[in-house]
Coordinates of C-alpha atoms in Angstrom, one line a residue:
X1 CA 38.6 111.5 -27.2
X2 CA 37.3 108.1 -26.3
X3 CA 36.4 106.0 -29.3
X4 CA 34.8 102.6 -29.3
X5 CA 34.1 100.8 -32.5
X6 CA 32.3 97.4 -32.5
X7 CA 32.4 94.8 -35.2
X8 CA 31.5 91.1 -35.6
X9 CA 27.8 91.1 -35.4
X10 CA 25.6 89.2 -37.9
X11 CA 22.9 86.7 -38.3
X12 CA 23.3 83.1 -37.0
X13 CA 21.0 80.2 -36.3
X14 CA 20.2 79.1 -32.8
X15 CA 23.0 77.1 -31.2
X16 CA 25.6 79.0 -33.3
X17 CA 28.5 81.3 -32.2
X18 CA 29.7 84.8 -32.8
X19 CA 32.6 86.8 -31.7
X20 CA 32.2 90.5 -31.2
X21 CA 35.1 92.9 -31.2
X22 CA 35.6 96.4 -30.0
X23 CA 38.5 98.6 -30.9
X24 CA 39.1 101.2 -28.2
X25 CA 41.2 104.3 -28.3
X26 CA 41.7 107.7 -26.9
X27 CA 42.1 106.9 -23.2
X28 CA 44.4 105.3 -20.7
X29 CA 43.6 101.6 -21.0
X30 CA 44.9 100.7 -17.6
X31 CA 42.4 103.0 -15.8
X32 CA 39.2 102.0 -17.6
X33 CA 36.7 99.2 -17.0
X34 CA 35.1 97.8 -20.1
X35 CA 31.8 96.0 -20.8
X36 CA 29.3 94.7 -23.3
X37 CA 25.7 95.6 -23.2
X38 CA 22.7 94.9 -25.4
X39 CA 19.3 96.4 -26.3
X40 CA 16.5 94.6 -28.0
X41 CA 13.7 96.5 -29.7
X42 CA 11.2 97.8 -27.1
X43 CA 13.4 96.9 -24.2
X44 CA 15.9 98.7 -22.0
X45 CA 19.6 98.4 -22.4
X46 CA 21.0 95.7 -20.2
X47 CA 24.4 94.6 -19.1
X48 CA 25.9 91.4 -20.6
X49 CA 29.5 91.2 -19.2
X50 CA 32.1 93.4 -17.8
X51 CA 35.9 93.2 -17.4
X52 CA 37.6 95.5 -14.9
X53 CA 41.0 97.1 -15.1
X54 CA 42.8 94.2 -13.5
X55 CA 40.9 91.6 -15.4
X56 CA 38.1 90.6 -13.1
X57 CA 35.0 89.6 -15.1
X58 CA 31.3 89.6 -14.3
X59 CA 28.4 88.3 -16.2
X60 CA 24.7 88.6 -16.4
X61 CA 22.8 85.5 -15.5
X62 CA 21.7 85.1 -19.1
X63 CA 25.3 85.1 -20.3
X64 CA 26.9 82.8 -17.7
X65 CA 28.3 79.6 -19.2
X66 CA 27.7 80.8 -22.8
X67 CA 29.5 84.1 -23.2
X68 CA 33.1 85.0 -22.4
X69 CA 34.5 88.5 -22.2
X70 CA 38.2 89.2 -22.7
X71 CA 40.6 92.0 -23.7
X72 CA 43.9 92.3 -25.4
X73 CA 46.4 95.0 -26.4
X74 CA 48.0 95.3 -29.8
X75 CA 49.5 98.2 -31.8
X76 CA 48.5 100.8 -29.1
X77 CA 44.9 99.7 -29.3
X78 CA 42.8 98.0 -26.7
X79 CA 40.6 95.2 -28.1
X80 CA 37.6 94.0 -26.2
X81 CA 35.9 90.7 -27.2
X82 CA 32.7 88.9 -26.5
X83 CA 32.7 85.2 -27.5
X84 CA 29.1 84.1 -27.7
X85 CA 28.3 80.4 -27.9
X86 CA 25.0 78.5 -27.8
X87 CA 23.2 81.5 -29.1
X88 CA 19.4 81.7 -28.6
X89 CA 16.8 83.8 -30.4
X90 CA 16.4 85.8 -27.2
X91 CA 20.0 87.0 -27.6
X92 CA 18.9 89.0 -30.6
X93 CA 19.8 92.6 -29.9
X94 CA 22.1 95.5 -30.7
X95 CA 25.3 94.9 -28.8
X96 CA 27.3 97.9 -27.5
X97 CA 30.8 98.2 -26.2
X98 CA 31.2 100.4 -23.1
X99 CA 34.0 102.0 -21.1
X100 CA 34.1 103.8 -17.8
X101 CA 36.9 105.0 -15.5
X102 CA 34.9 104.4 -12.3
X103 CA 32.2 101.8 -12.5
X104 CA 33.3 98.2 -12.9
X105 CA 30.9 95.3 -12.3
X106 CA 28.3 97.8 -11.1
X107 CA 27.8 98.8 -14.8
X108 CA 26.0 95.5 -15.3
X109 CA 23.0 96.5 -13.4
X110 CA 23.4 100.3 -13.9
X111 CA 23.9 101.0 -17.6
X112 CA 23.1 104.7 -16.9
X113 CA 26.4 105.0 -15.1
X114 CA 28.4 104.1 -18.2
X115 CA 30.5 107.0 -19.5
X116 CA 31.3 106.0 -23.0
X117 CA 29.5 103.9 -25.7
X118 CA 30.2 102.5 -29.1
X119 CA 27.8 102.7 -32.0
X120 CA 26.6 99.1 -31.7
X121 CA 26.7 96.0 -33.8
X122 CA 23.5 94.0 -34.6
X123 CA 23.2 90.3 -33.6
X124 CA 20.3 88.3 -34.9
X125 CA 19.7 84.7 -33.9
X126 CA 17.0 82.8 -35.8
X127 CA 15.3 79.7 -34.5

């Protein structure tokens, strides 16, 4: 079955950087779109960035110019990354890796359409 395992979260001061990783397995990598989402306490889950099967990327306005989504393949595993620079306290949230065989950039504004989720990794940015 589809498995998504995130890592790389942590605590950082404002202006710092973090790189999140997601190891994906159990599905045909060439047919799935991938994305990163986040959820802060008391708020709804929101899309951060997506990367479609053929590599087209989309970003939430809050992520543009600061975050970069990418993917790579190694040892029969798909790795999804989110490079986060110039972090702000408002970026503090649980970050989730997501995969879906149908929805691409549409996932950004419609998290409820996502088929598969990881367990999340916490990012905390202090001022």
